[in-house]
CSV table of C-alpha atoms and ligand atoms in Angstrom, one decimal:
chain,number,residue,atom,x,y,z
Y,67,MET,CA,0.0,0.0,0.0
Y,68,GLY,CA,2.8,2.4,1.1
Y,69,LYS,CA,4.8,1.4,-2.0
Y,70,GLU,CA,1.8,2.1,-4.3
Y,71,THR,CA,1.2,5.6,-2.8
Y,72,GLY,CA,4.8,6.5,-3.2
Y,73,SER,CA,4.7,5.5,-6.9
Y,74,LEU,CA,1.6,7.6,-7.5
Y,75,GLN,CA,3.2,10.6,-5.8
Y,76,ARG,CA,6.3,10.2,-8.0
Y,77,ARG,CA,4.2,10.0,-11.2
Y,78,GLY,CA,2.2,13.1,-10.1
Y,79,PHE,CA,5.4,15.0,-9.4
Y,80,TRP,CA,6.9,14.3,-12.8
Y,81,ARG,CA,3.6,15.1,-14.6
Y,82,ASN,CA,3.5,18.5,-12.8
Y,83,ALA,CA,7.1,19.1,-13.6
Y,84,GLN,CA,6.6,18.3,-17.3
Y,85,SER,CA,3.6,20.6,-17.5
Y,86,LEU,CA,5.5,23.4,-15.8
Y,87,TRP,CA,8.4,23.0,-18.2
Y,88,GLN,CA,6.1,23.1,-21.2
Y,89,GLY,CA,4.4,26.3,-19.9
Y,90,MET,CA,7.8,28.0,-19.2
Y,91,ALA,CA,9.0,26.9,-22.7
Y,92,LEU,CA,5.9,28.4,-24.3
Y,93,THR,CA,6.3,31.7,-22.4
Y,94,PHE,CA,10.0,31.9,-23.2
Y,95,ARG,CA,9.3,31.3,-26.9
Y,96,HIS,CA,6.7,34.1,-26.9
Y,97,MET,CA,9.2,36.4,-25.1
Y,98,LEU,CA,11.8,35.7,-27.9
Y,99,GLN,CA,9.3,36.2,-30.6
Y,100,ALA,CA,8.2,39.5,-29.1
Y,101,ARG,CA,11.5,41.0,-30.2
Y,102,ARG,CA,10.1,41.0,-33.7
Y,103,ARG,CA,7.2,43.1,-35.0
Y,104,ARG,CA,4.7,42.4,-37.7
Y,105,ALA,CA,5.1,45.1,-40.5
Y,106,PRO,CA,2.0,47.2,-41.2
Y,107,LEU,CA,1.1,45.5,-44.6
Y,108,ASP,CA,-1.8,46.1,-46.8
Y,109,ILE,CA,-4.2,43.2,-46.9
Y,110,ALA,CA,-3.6,42.9,-50.6
Y,111,ASP,CA,0.1,42.4,-50.0
Y,112,PRO,CA,1.1,38.8,-50.8
Y,113,ASN,CA,3.0,38.6,-47.5
Y,114,TYR,CA,0.1,39.7,-45.4
Y,115,PHE,CA,-0.3,36.3,-43.8
Y,116,ALA,CA,3.3,35.3,-44.0
Y,117,HIS,CA,4.3,36.8,-40.7
Y,118,GLN,CA,2.7,34.5,-38.2
Y,119,THR,CA,4.7,35.4,-35.1
Y,120,GLY,CA,5.8,38.5,-33.2
Y,121,LEU,CA,4.0,41.5,-32.0
Y,122,VAL,CA,1.0,42.5,-34.0
Y,123,THR,CA,0.0,45.7,-32.3
Y,124,LEU,CA,1.0,49.0,-34.0
Y,125,LYS,CA,1.9,52.3,-32.4
Y,126,TYR,CA,-1.2,54.0,-33.6
Y,127,PRO,CA,-1.6,56.8,-34.7
Y,128,TYR,CA,2.1,57.0,-35.6
Y,129,GLU,CA,1.7,53.7,-37.5
Y,130,THR,CA,-1.4,52.6,-39.3
Y,131,LEU,CA,-2.5,49.6,-41.2
Y,132,PRO,CA,-3.0,50.5,-44.9
Y,133,VAL,CA,-6.7,50.6,-45.7
Y,134,PRO,CA,-7.9,49.1,-49.0
Y,135,GLU,CA,-9.0,51.7,-51.6
Y,136,ASN,CA,-12.5,50.3,-51.4
Y,137,GLY,CA,-12.7,50.8,-47.6
Y,138,ARG,CA,-16.2,51.7,-46.6
Y,139,TYR,CA,-15.8,54.5,-44.1
Y,140,ARG,CA,-16.5,58.2,-44.2
Y,141,LEU,CA,-19.1,59.2,-46.8
Y,142,HIS,CA,-18.5,61.8,-49.5
Y,143,ASN,CA,-20.9,63.5,-51.8
Y,144,GLU,CA,-19.5,64.9,-55.0
Y,145,ILE,CA,-22.2,67.6,-55.0
Y,146,ASP,CA,-21.6,68.7,-58.7
Y,147,ASP,CA,-22.9,65.3,-59.7
Y,148,CYS,CA,-25.8,65.1,-57.3
Y,149,ILE,CA,-29.3,65.5,-58.8
Y,150,VAL,CA,-30.9,66.0,-55.4
Y,151,CYS,CA,-33.2,63.1,-56.0
Y,152,ASP,CA,-33.5,62.3,-52.2
Y,153,LEU,CA,-33.2,58.5,-52.8
Y,154,CYS,CA,-30.3,58.3,-50.4
Y,155,ALA,CA,-32.2,60.1,-47.6
Y,156,LYS,CA,-35.2,57.9,-48.1
Y,157,ILE,CA,-33.3,54.6,-47.9
Y,158,CYS,CA,-31.1,55.5,-44.9
Y,159,PRO,CA,-32.2,53.3,-42.0
Y,160,VAL,CA,-31.1,55.8,-39.4
Y,161,ASP,CA,-32.3,59.1,-41.0
Y,162,CYS,CA,-28.9,60.7,-40.9
Y,163,ILE,CA,-29.1,62.4,-44.3
Y,164,THR,CA,-31.0,65.7,-44.5
Y,165,ILE,CA,-31.7,67.2,-47.8
Y,166,GLU,CA,-33.5,70.4,-48.7
Y,167,SER,CA,-34.1,71.0,-52.4
Y,168,VAL,CA,-35.2,74.0,-54.5
Y,169,LYS,CA,-36.1,73.8,-58.2
Y,170,ALA,CA,-33.8,75.7,-60.6
Y,171,THR,CA,-35.4,78.4,-62.7
Y,172,GLU,CA,-32.6,78.3,-65.2
Y,173,ASP,CA,-30.5,75.6,-67.0
Y,174,ILE,CA,-28.0,74.3,-64.5
Y,175,GLY,CA,-26.3,71.8,-66.7
Y,176,GLU,CA,-25.7,68.1,-66.3
Y,177,THR,CA,-23.8,65.7,-64.1
Y,178,SER,CA,-20.6,64.1,-65.4
Y,179,ASP,CA,-22.6,61.0,-66.5
Y,180,GLY,CA,-24.9,63.3,-68.6
Y,181,THR,CA,-27.9,63.3,-66.2
Y,182,LYS,CA,-29.8,66.6,-66.4
Y,183,LYS,CA,-29.7,68.7,-63.2
Y,184,ARG,CA,-33.0,70.4,-62.2
Y,185,LEU,CA,-32.6,71.0,-58.5
Y,186,PHE,CA,-30.3,72.8,-56.1
Y,187,ALA,CA,-29.5,71.5,-52.7
Y,188,PRO,CA,-29.5,74.4,-50.2
Y,189,MET,CA,-28.9,71.7,-47.5
Y,190,PHE,CA,-27.2,68.3,-47.9
Y,191,ASP,CA,-26.1,67.2,-44.5
Y,192,ILE,CA,-24.9,63.8,-43.4
Y,193,ASP,CA,-24.7,63.2,-39.6
Y,194,LEU,CA,-21.8,60.7,-39.4
Y,195,ALA,CA,-22.3,60.3,-35.7
Y,196,LYS,CA,-25.6,58.5,-36.5
Y,197,CYS,CA,-24.4,56.7,-39.7
Y,198,CYS,CA,-24.1,53.0,-39.3
Y,199,TYR,CA,-22.0,52.7,-42.5
Y,200,CYS,CA,-24.4,50.2,-44.1
Y,201,GLY,CA,-23.7,51.7,-47.5
Y,202,LEU,CA,-27.3,51.6,-48.7
Y,203,CYS,CA,-27.3,55.2,-49.7
Y,204,THR,CA,-24.4,54.7,-52.1
Y,205,THR,CA,-26.1,51.7,-53.8
Y,206,VAL,CA,-29.3,53.7,-54.7
Y,207,CYS,CA,-27.5,56.8,-55.8
Y,208,PRO,CA,-28.3,57.1,-59.6
Y,209,THR,CA,-25.3,59.2,-60.5
Y,210,ASP,CA,-22.8,57.4,-58.1
Y,211,CYS,CA,-21.9,60.7,-56.6
Y,212,LEU,CA,-22.3,59.4,-53.0
Y,213,THR,CA,-19.5,57.2,-52.1
Y,214,MET,CA,-17.8,55.7,-49.1
Y,215,THR,CA,-14.2,56.6,-48.7
Y,216,LYS,CA,-11.2,54.9,-47.0
Y,217,VAL,CA,-11.0,57.7,-44.4
Y,218,TYR,CA,-11.8,56.1,-41.1
Y,219,ASP,CA,-10.1,58.3,-38.5
Y,220,PHE,CA,-12.2,61.5,-38.1
Y,221,PRO,CA,-12.9,62.0,-34.4
Y,222,GLU,CA,-14.3,65.3,-33.2
Y,223,VAL,CA,-14.5,66.8,-29.7
Y,224,ASP,CA,-17.8,68.5,-30.5
Y,225,ILE,CA,-20.3,66.0,-31.8
Y,226,LYS,CA,-21.9,68.7,-33.9
Y,227,ASN,CA,-18.8,68.6,-36.1
Y,228,MET,CA,-19.7,65.1,-37.1
Y,229,ILE,CA,-22.4,66.6,-39.3
Y,230,TYR,CA,-20.9,67.0,-42.8
Y,231,HIS,CA,-22.3,69.8,-45.0
Y,232,PHE,CA,-22.1,69.1,-48.8
Y,233,THR,CA,-24.1,72.0,-50.2
Y,234,ASP,CA,-22.2,74.2,-52.6
Y,235,LEU,CA,-24.6,77.2,-52.0
Y,236,SER,CA,-24.0,79.9,-49.5
Y,237,PRO,CA,-27.0,80.8,-47.3
Y,238,GLU,CA,-27.4,84.0,-49.5
Y,239,GLN,CA,-27.3,82.0,-52.7
Y,240,ALA,CA,-29.8,79.5,-51.3
Y,241,GLU,CA,-32.2,82.3,-50.4
Y,242,GLU,CA,-31.8,83.8,-53.9
Y,243,LYS,CA,-32.6,80.5,-55.5
Y,244,LYS,CA,-35.7,80.1,-53.4
Y,245,ARG,CA,-36.8,83.6,-54.2
Y,246,LEU,CA,-36.3,83.1,-57.9
Y,247,TRP,CA,-38.4,79.8,-57.8
Y,248,ALA,CA,-41.2,81.6,-55.8
Y,249,ASP,CA,-41.2,84.5,-58.2
Y,250,GLN,CA,-41.4,82.2,-61.2
Y,251,GLN,CA,-44.3,80.2,-59.6
Y,252,GLU,CA,-46.1,83.5,-58.9
Y,253,ALA,CA,-45.6,84.6,-62.5
Y,254,VAL,CA,-46.9,81.3,-63.8
Y,255,ALA,CA,-50.0,81.4,-61.5
Y,256,LYS,CA,-50.7,85.0,-62.6
Y,257,ALA,CA,-50.4,84.1,-66.3
Y,258,LYS,CA,-52.7,81.1,-65.8
Y,259,ALA,CA,-55.3,83.3,-64.0
Y,260,GLU,CA,-55.1,85.9,-66.7
Y,261,ALA,CA,-55.5,83.3,-69.5
Y,262,LEU,CA,-58.5,81.8,-67.6
Y,263,LYS,CA,-60.1,85.2,-67.3
Y,264,ALA,CA,-59.5,86.0,-71.0
Y,265,GLY,CA,-61.0,82.7,-71.9
Y,266,GLN,CA,-64.1,83.4,-69.9
Y,267,GLN,CA,-64.5,86.8,-71.4
Y,268,LYS,CA,-64.4,85.4,-74.9
Y,269,LYS,CA,-67.3,83.0,-74.2
Y,270,PRO,CA,-70.7,84.3,-75.5
D,348,SF4,S1,-24.2,54.4,-44.9
D,348,SF4,FE1,-26.3,53.7,-44.2
D,348,SF4,S2,-26.6,54.8,-42.3
D,348,SF4,FE2,-24.9,55.8,-43.3
D,348,SF4,S3,-25.9,57.5,-44.4
D,348,SF4,FE3,-25.8,55.8,-45.8
D,348,SF4,S4,-27.7,54.7,-45.6
D,348,SF4,FE4,-27.5,56.1,-43.8
D,349,SF4,S1,-29.1,59.5,-54.2
D,349,SF4,FE1,-27.2,60.5,-55.0
D,349,SF4,S2,-28.1,61.9,-56.5
D,349,SF4,FE2,-29.7,61.4,-55.2
D,349,SF4,S3,-29.7,63.0,-53.6
D,349,SF4,FE3,-28.5,61.2,-52.8
D,349,SF4,S4,-26.4,61.8,-53.4
D,349,SF4,FE4,-27.7,63.0,-54.6
């Protein structure tokens, strides 16, 4: 009985010693590997997965991982190509796009893909503090002027600065466009009323 207990104790001792040795060897191996660092490689780089050991953390923001060109981060609206159709605002699941439109009274040209422009946008705001970066707005945009960019680092101290304004009209220009549209509507209504009156007078 005593002999058997002694044998069990010896086996337990060697098992524990072996396990301790394996743990220490693993720790020591990691300590040695930590002398090397993984280079900040683009995911498209053929060596991206080649470096399997060493430190993987970067000294951000002094070092950054290259972001792919098709990264889906901060939105941008190329307002010259926007036809102010409102589709992006309608599909946005969090209502973070606010658009105000006013009809043009003159020819305002075309977008770069040849789509006729008929509206101005006195307001085209995107609240990127609310945006969930789903990308739906970019998929419905008929002129592809609304895109997601690779800019992912744009913190602000004041949350109001997360609202991005894309209108190309100054407040004065916006007021002017609204006034021109209202004047034109008034003139059209007046002409219609006069034509109606003239038509009624002609009747026997
Ligand atoms: S990416 Fe999604 S949440 Fe952000 S503005 Fe576009 S539709 Fe809205
Ligand atoms: S969907 Fe495109 S064209 Fe239409 S309002 Fe939005 S950004 Fe402009």
